[in-house]
Short mmCIF file of C-alpha atoms in Angstrom, two decimals:
data_model
loop_
_atom_site.label_atom_id
_atom_site.label_comp_id
_atom_site.label_asym_id
_atom_site.label_seq_id
_atom_site.Cartn_x
_atom_site.Cartn_y
_atom_site.Cartn_z
CA MET L 88 -10.52 -5.38 16.24
CA ILE L 89 -8.67 -4.73 12.99
CA ARG L 90 -11.76 -3.26 11.29
CA THR L 91 -12.33 -0.98 14.21
CA VAL L 92 -8.98 0.71 13.69
CA ARG L 93 -9.60 0.98 10.05
CA PRO L 94 -6.36 0.64 8.47
CA SER L 95 -7.85 1.39 5.04
CA GLN L 96 -8.17 5.03 6.26
CA TRP L 97 -4.49 5.20 7.28
CA VAL L 98 -3.57 6.41 3.78
CA LYS L 99 -4.64 10.02 5.13
CA ASN L 100 -1.41 9.68 7.13
CA LEU L 101 0.55 9.96 3.83
CA PHE L 102 0.44 13.65 4.49
CA VAL L 103 3.19 13.09 6.90
CA LEU L 104 5.56 12.19 4.04
CA ALA L 105 4.55 15.33 1.89
CA PRO L 106 7.30 17.62 3.34
CA VAL L 107 9.98 14.95 2.57
CA VAL L 108 8.85 14.42 -1.02
CA PHE L 109 8.68 18.22 -1.86
CA ALA L 110 11.87 18.95 -0.12
CA LYS L 111 13.76 16.39 -2.44
CA HIS L 112 14.75 14.07 0.44
CA LEU L 113 13.57 10.84 -0.97
CA THR L 114 17.03 9.81 -1.51
CA HIS L 115 18.33 10.24 1.87
CA PRO L 116 18.00 6.82 3.90
CA SER L 117 18.23 8.39 7.40
CA ILE L 118 15.34 10.92 6.67
CA ILE L 119 13.15 8.30 5.16
CA LYS L 120 13.66 6.13 8.27
CA SER L 121 12.35 9.06 10.39
CA ALA L 122 9.53 9.75 8.01
CA ILE L 123 8.45 6.03 8.12
CA GLY L 124 8.65 6.11 11.81
CA ALA L 125 6.40 9.30 12.04
CA PHE L 126 3.81 7.69 9.75
CA GLY L 127 3.62 4.67 12.00
CA VAL L 128 3.17 6.87 14.97
CA PHE L 129 0.03 8.63 13.19
CA CYS L 130 -1.30 5.35 12.07
CA LEU L 131 -1.36 3.96 15.60
CA LEU L 132 -2.86 7.33 16.84
CA ALA L 133 -5.46 7.31 13.99
CA GLY L 134 -6.42 3.66 15.19
CA ALA L 135 -6.95 4.72 18.62
CA VAL L 136 -9.12 7.87 17.31
CA TYR L 137 -11.21 5.69 15.18
CA THR L 138 -11.72 3.20 18.29
CA MET L 139 -12.66 6.21 20.61
CA ASN L 140 -15.06 7.75 18.00
CA ASP L 141 -16.79 4.21 17.54
CA ILE L 142 -17.19 3.97 21.25
CA VAL L 143 -18.79 7.37 21.66
CA ASP L 144 -20.88 7.09 18.54
CA ALA L 145 -22.09 3.50 19.09
CA LYS L 146 -25.55 4.69 19.90
CA ALA L 147 -25.96 6.90 16.79
CA ASP L 148 -24.36 4.39 14.53
CA ARG L 149 -26.89 1.81 15.22
CA VAL L 150 -29.59 3.85 13.58
CA HIS L 151 -27.34 4.33 10.58
CA PRO L 152 -28.14 1.91 7.62
CA VAL L 153 -24.36 1.18 7.01
CA LYS L 154 -22.47 2.20 10.20
CA ARG L 155 -24.69 0.01 12.37
CA PHE L 156 -22.49 -2.91 11.06
CA ARG L 157 -19.29 -1.52 12.59
CA PRO L 158 -17.75 -3.87 15.00
CA ILE L 159 -18.38 -1.81 18.21
CA ALA L 160 -21.95 -0.68 17.34
CA SER L 161 -23.00 -4.25 16.33
CA GLY L 162 -21.47 -5.83 19.47
CA GLN L 163 -18.76 -7.76 17.69
CA VAL L 164 -16.07 -5.89 19.67
CA PRO L 165 -17.19 -5.23 23.32
CA VAL L 166 -16.73 -1.77 24.68
CA SER L 167 -14.39 -2.89 27.43
CA VAL L 168 -11.99 -4.46 24.94
CA ALA L 169 -12.16 -1.41 22.70
CA LYS L 170 -11.27 0.81 25.58
CA THR L 171 -8.23 -1.19 26.44
CA MET L 172 -7.26 -1.38 22.85
CA ALA L 173 -7.48 2.57 22.45
CA VAL L 174 -5.16 3.03 25.43
CA ALA L 175 -2.67 0.56 24.40
CA LEU L 176 -2.51 2.32 20.90
CA VAL L 177 -2.19 5.65 22.45
CA LEU L 178 0.61 4.64 24.83
CA THR L 179 2.49 2.77 22.10
CA ALA L 180 2.18 5.77 19.69
CA LEU L 181 3.20 8.40 22.16
CA GLY L 182 6.12 6.31 23.49
CA GLY L 183 7.34 6.05 19.89
CA ALA L 184 6.93 9.73 19.23
CA LEU L 185 9.25 10.40 22.06
CA LEU L 186 11.93 8.71 20.16
CA GLY L 187 11.91 11.51 17.69
CA PRO L 188 12.50 15.35 18.11
CA ILE L 189 10.54 17.11 20.80
CA LYS L 190 8.50 19.27 18.33
CA PHE L 191 7.31 16.12 16.84
CA PHE L 192 6.17 14.63 20.00
CA ILE L 193 4.27 18.01 20.72
CA VAL L 194 2.49 17.89 17.44
CA ALA L 195 1.55 14.23 17.86
CA LEU L 196 0.25 14.88 21.38
CA ALA L 197 -1.68 17.94 19.93
CA TYR L 198 -3.29 15.81 17.20
CA PHE L 199 -4.44 13.11 19.90
CA ALA L 200 -5.83 15.94 22.10
CA GLN L 201 -7.50 17.63 19.23
CA ASN L 202 -9.23 14.44 18.30
CA VAL L 203 -10.29 13.72 21.87
CA ALA L 204 -11.82 17.14 22.03
CA TYR L 205 -13.69 16.44 18.61
CA SER L 206 -14.90 12.98 19.83
CA PHE L 207 -16.22 14.22 23.16
CA GLY L 208 -18.03 17.33 22.06
CA LEU L 209 -16.66 19.58 19.46
CA LYS L 210 -17.98 17.36 16.60
CA LYS L 211 -21.50 18.37 17.50
CA ILE L 212 -20.81 22.10 16.41
CA ALA L 213 -21.38 22.72 12.70
CA TYR L 214 -18.32 23.94 10.73
CA VAL L 215 -16.19 23.57 13.92
CA ASP L 216 -16.19 19.89 13.26
CA VAL L 217 -14.87 20.18 9.69
CA GLY L 218 -12.44 22.82 10.88
CA LEU L 219 -10.90 20.42 13.35
CA ILE L 220 -10.66 17.52 10.70
CA ALA L 221 -8.72 19.98 8.42
CA LEU L 222 -6.60 20.80 11.43
CA GLY L 223 -5.65 17.27 11.84
CA PHE L 224 -4.37 17.13 8.39
CA VAL L 225 -2.31 20.35 8.96
CA LEU L 226 -0.80 18.77 12.03
CA ARG L 227 0.06 15.60 10.02
CA VAL L 228 2.27 17.78 7.56
CA LEU L 229 3.78 19.74 10.36
CA ALA L 230 4.73 16.31 12.15
CA GLY L 231 6.33 15.14 9.02
CA GLY L 232 8.49 18.18 8.68
CA PHE L 233 9.44 18.23 12.48
CA ALA L 234 10.21 14.44 12.51
CA THR L 235 12.59 14.92 9.46
CA ASN L 236 13.83 18.34 10.33
CA THR L 237 12.48 19.42 6.77
CA PRO L 238 11.27 23.04 6.18
CA ILE L 239 7.57 23.40 5.38
CA SER L 240 6.30 26.08 3.00
CA GLY L 241 3.22 28.10 3.67
CA PHE L 242 1.73 26.89 0.39
CA MET L 243 1.83 23.31 1.60
CA VAL L 244 -0.02 24.19 4.64
CA GLY L 245 -2.53 26.39 3.02
CA CYS L 246 -3.23 23.72 0.30
CA THR L 247 -3.47 21.06 2.72
CA ALA L 248 -5.94 22.93 5.01
CA LEU L 249 -8.10 23.92 2.00
CA LEU L 250 -8.26 20.52 0.47
CA ALA L 251 -9.14 18.95 3.95
CA LEU L 252 -11.92 21.51 4.35
CA PHE L 253 -13.18 20.50 0.79
CA LEU L 254 -13.17 16.79 1.71
CA GLY L 255 -14.85 17.45 4.98
CA PHE L 256 -17.67 19.68 3.55
CA GLY L 257 -18.26 17.02 0.83
CA LYS L 258 -18.61 14.35 3.36
CA ARG L 259 -21.18 16.46 5.43
CA ARG L 260 -23.01 17.26 2.18
CA HIS L 261 -23.12 13.55 1.17
CA GLU L 262 -24.33 12.59 4.88
CA LEU L 263 -27.06 15.33 4.58
CA ALA L 264 -28.46 14.07 1.44
CA SER L 265 -28.31 10.39 2.21
CA ALA L 266 -29.68 10.42 5.78
CA ALA L 267 -33.31 10.10 6.58
CA ASN L 268 -32.86 11.05 10.28
CA ALA L 269 -29.61 13.07 9.79
CA GLY L 270 -29.73 14.71 13.45
CA LYS L 271 -29.71 11.22 15.26
CA GLN L 272 -26.68 10.04 13.16
CA ARG L 273 -24.66 13.23 13.53
CA ALA L 274 -25.84 16.04 15.67
CA ALA L 275 -23.82 18.81 13.68
CA LEU L 276 -25.90 18.07 10.55
CA GLU L 277 -28.97 19.71 11.93
CA ALA L 278 -27.09 22.96 11.59
CA TYR L 279 -25.87 22.44 7.99
CA SER L 280 -27.94 23.18 4.87
CA PRO L 281 -27.51 21.82 1.35
CA GLN L 282 -27.13 25.28 -0.10
CA ALA L 283 -24.36 26.32 2.37
CA LEU L 284 -22.47 23.23 1.96
CA THR L 285 -22.55 23.51 -1.75
CA VAL L 286 -21.20 27.11 -1.41
CA ALA L 287 -18.60 25.93 0.94
CA LEU L 288 -17.50 23.09 -1.55
CA ALA L 289 -17.23 25.61 -4.49
CA ILE L 290 -15.00 28.11 -2.49
CA THR L 291 -12.80 25.49 -0.94
CA GLY L 292 -12.46 23.54 -4.21
CA ILE L 293 -11.55 26.43 -6.15
CA ALA L 294 -9.23 27.62 -3.54
CA THR L 295 -7.45 24.43 -3.34
CA ILE L 296 -6.74 24.36 -7.04
CA GLY L 297 -5.68 27.89 -7.00
CA THR L 298 -3.28 27.60 -4.20
CA TYR L 299 -1.63 24.46 -5.71
CA LEU L 300 -1.13 26.36 -8.97
CA ALA L 301 0.25 29.43 -7.23
CA TYR L 302 2.79 27.16 -5.40
CA THR L 303 3.70 25.71 -8.75
CA LEU L 304 4.26 29.10 -10.48
CA ASP L 305 5.99 30.71 -7.42
CA HIS L 306 9.52 32.06 -8.38
CA ASP L 307 11.04 30.13 -5.15
CA THR L 308 9.49 26.81 -6.21
CA GLN L 309 10.71 27.02 -9.66
CA ARG L 310 14.14 27.95 -8.74
CA PHE L 311 14.27 25.11 -6.05
CA PHE L 312 13.22 22.44 -8.45
CA GLN L 313 14.95 24.00 -11.43
CA ASN L 314 12.06 23.03 -13.46
CA PRO L 315 9.32 25.42 -14.79
CA TRP L 316 6.84 22.67 -15.59
CA LEU L 317 5.49 21.73 -12.18
CA TRP L 318 2.34 23.83 -12.97
CA ALA L 319 1.20 21.40 -15.64
CA THR L 320 0.46 18.74 -12.78
CA THR L 321 -2.48 21.04 -11.74
CA ILE L 322 -4.71 19.22 -14.10
CA HIS L 323 -4.78 16.27 -11.57
CA PRO L 324 -5.98 18.47 -8.44
CA LEU L 325 -8.55 19.75 -10.78
CA PHE L 326 -9.63 16.36 -11.89
CA GLY L 327 -9.63 15.09 -8.32
CA VAL L 328 -11.89 18.01 -7.05
CA VAL L 329 -14.39 17.38 -9.94
CA ARG L 330 -14.48 13.68 -9.52
CA PHE L 331 -14.88 13.88 -5.71
CA LEU L 332 -17.94 16.13 -6.32
CA GLN L 333 -19.35 13.41 -8.76
CA LEU L 334 -18.98 10.68 -6.09
CA VAL L 335 -20.62 12.97 -3.52
CA VAL L 336 -23.67 13.32 -5.70
CA SER L 337 -23.87 9.93 -7.56
CA ARG L 338 -23.31 7.46 -4.67
CA PRO L 339 -25.83 8.41 -1.76
CA LYS L 340 -25.86 5.06 -0.40
CA ALA L 341 -22.11 4.78 0.31
CA GLU L 342 -20.91 5.09 3.88
CA SER L 343 -18.70 8.02 3.07
CA PRO L 344 -17.35 9.71 -0.27
CA THR L 345 -13.87 9.71 1.32
CA GLN L 346 -13.97 6.13 1.43
CA GLU L 347 -15.45 5.88 -2.09
CA ILE L 348 -12.53 7.68 -3.54
CA LEU L 349 -10.09 4.79 -2.36
CA ARG L 350 -12.23 2.23 -4.34
CA ASP L 351 -12.76 4.57 -7.38
CA VAL L 352 -10.68 3.48 -10.16
CA PRO L 353 -10.43 6.93 -12.12
CA PHE L 354 -9.69 8.79 -8.94
CA MET L 355 -6.93 6.52 -7.98
CA MET L 356 -5.41 6.36 -11.41
CA ASN L 357 -5.39 10.14 -11.22
CA ILE L 358 -3.50 10.18 -7.92
CA MET L 359 -1.06 7.68 -9.32
CA LEU L 360 -0.26 9.69 -12.42
CA TRP L 361 0.04 12.98 -10.29
CA VAL L 362 2.42 11.22 -8.00
CA ALA L 363 4.52 9.92 -11.02
CA GLU L 364 4.63 13.34 -12.72
CA VAL L 365 5.64 15.06 -9.51
CA VAL L 366 8.53 12.70 -8.68
CA PHE L 367 9.69 13.04 -12.33
CA ILE L 368 9.56 16.68 -12.41
CA VAL L 369 10.84 17.27 -8.72
CA TYR L 370 13.64 14.59 -9.05
CA ARG L 371 14.50 15.20 -12.72
CA LEU L 372 14.47 11.35 -13.32
CA ARG L 373 15.79 10.40 -16.66
CA PRO L 374 16.03 6.73 -18.16
CA SER L 375 19.51 5.17 -17.52
#
């Protein structure tokens, strides 16, 4: 049951905390408390969504060389138990969301509704499926802002959407290249082509880096942080984009490149260095 809700994938919900970090609110305990609560709500919702997806995809997963070992597809977790677990997770998450601002609850509800629509039909439509994945990341960022009453910049929303599209297209490119019977494993793959996905990856990857760089060079950004050197951290998004493309191409037997990045030492070291540099620049930390 724990494997079914995929706690290893909850790292994606760290996007909920992004508004707090870039608004220089990490030193405010009450705001941090609200941000952690919002993160917890989205982790529970994510667990429910993964469970629902595995229930719906059980038949297709059984013909996948890796996904056939998932608990529901393999029969380790009965469908009836999985359904009960999904309902319990949703009720607990939405009940917790009601403890926050109403806008946060609305976004959390929209996130869940969007994923229900994705699981029960829209994921079969090429490009719409990746668009909905990107929307899910944008909703996480909005939720973090609403939960903590923190303003959200257009740059952050744009960069989040582009990065999510890039990761989504990379995942589809990997699935298309590694699947012998792609249509049976994921219906939307029949409408994708390697050439189109390569172009989509190039466009969204370059746009992600460009948007991040534009944010760091924006006059309002530099004035808010009172530091002109945030642009230097662009090297890390650039490395991350290139490394992700390498993983898409070089590890065809992996279940997903988005899971591989969590196991990839160079990628994770790059993330940690980026976070350390951003915190140092944004908060102007100095040795005591």
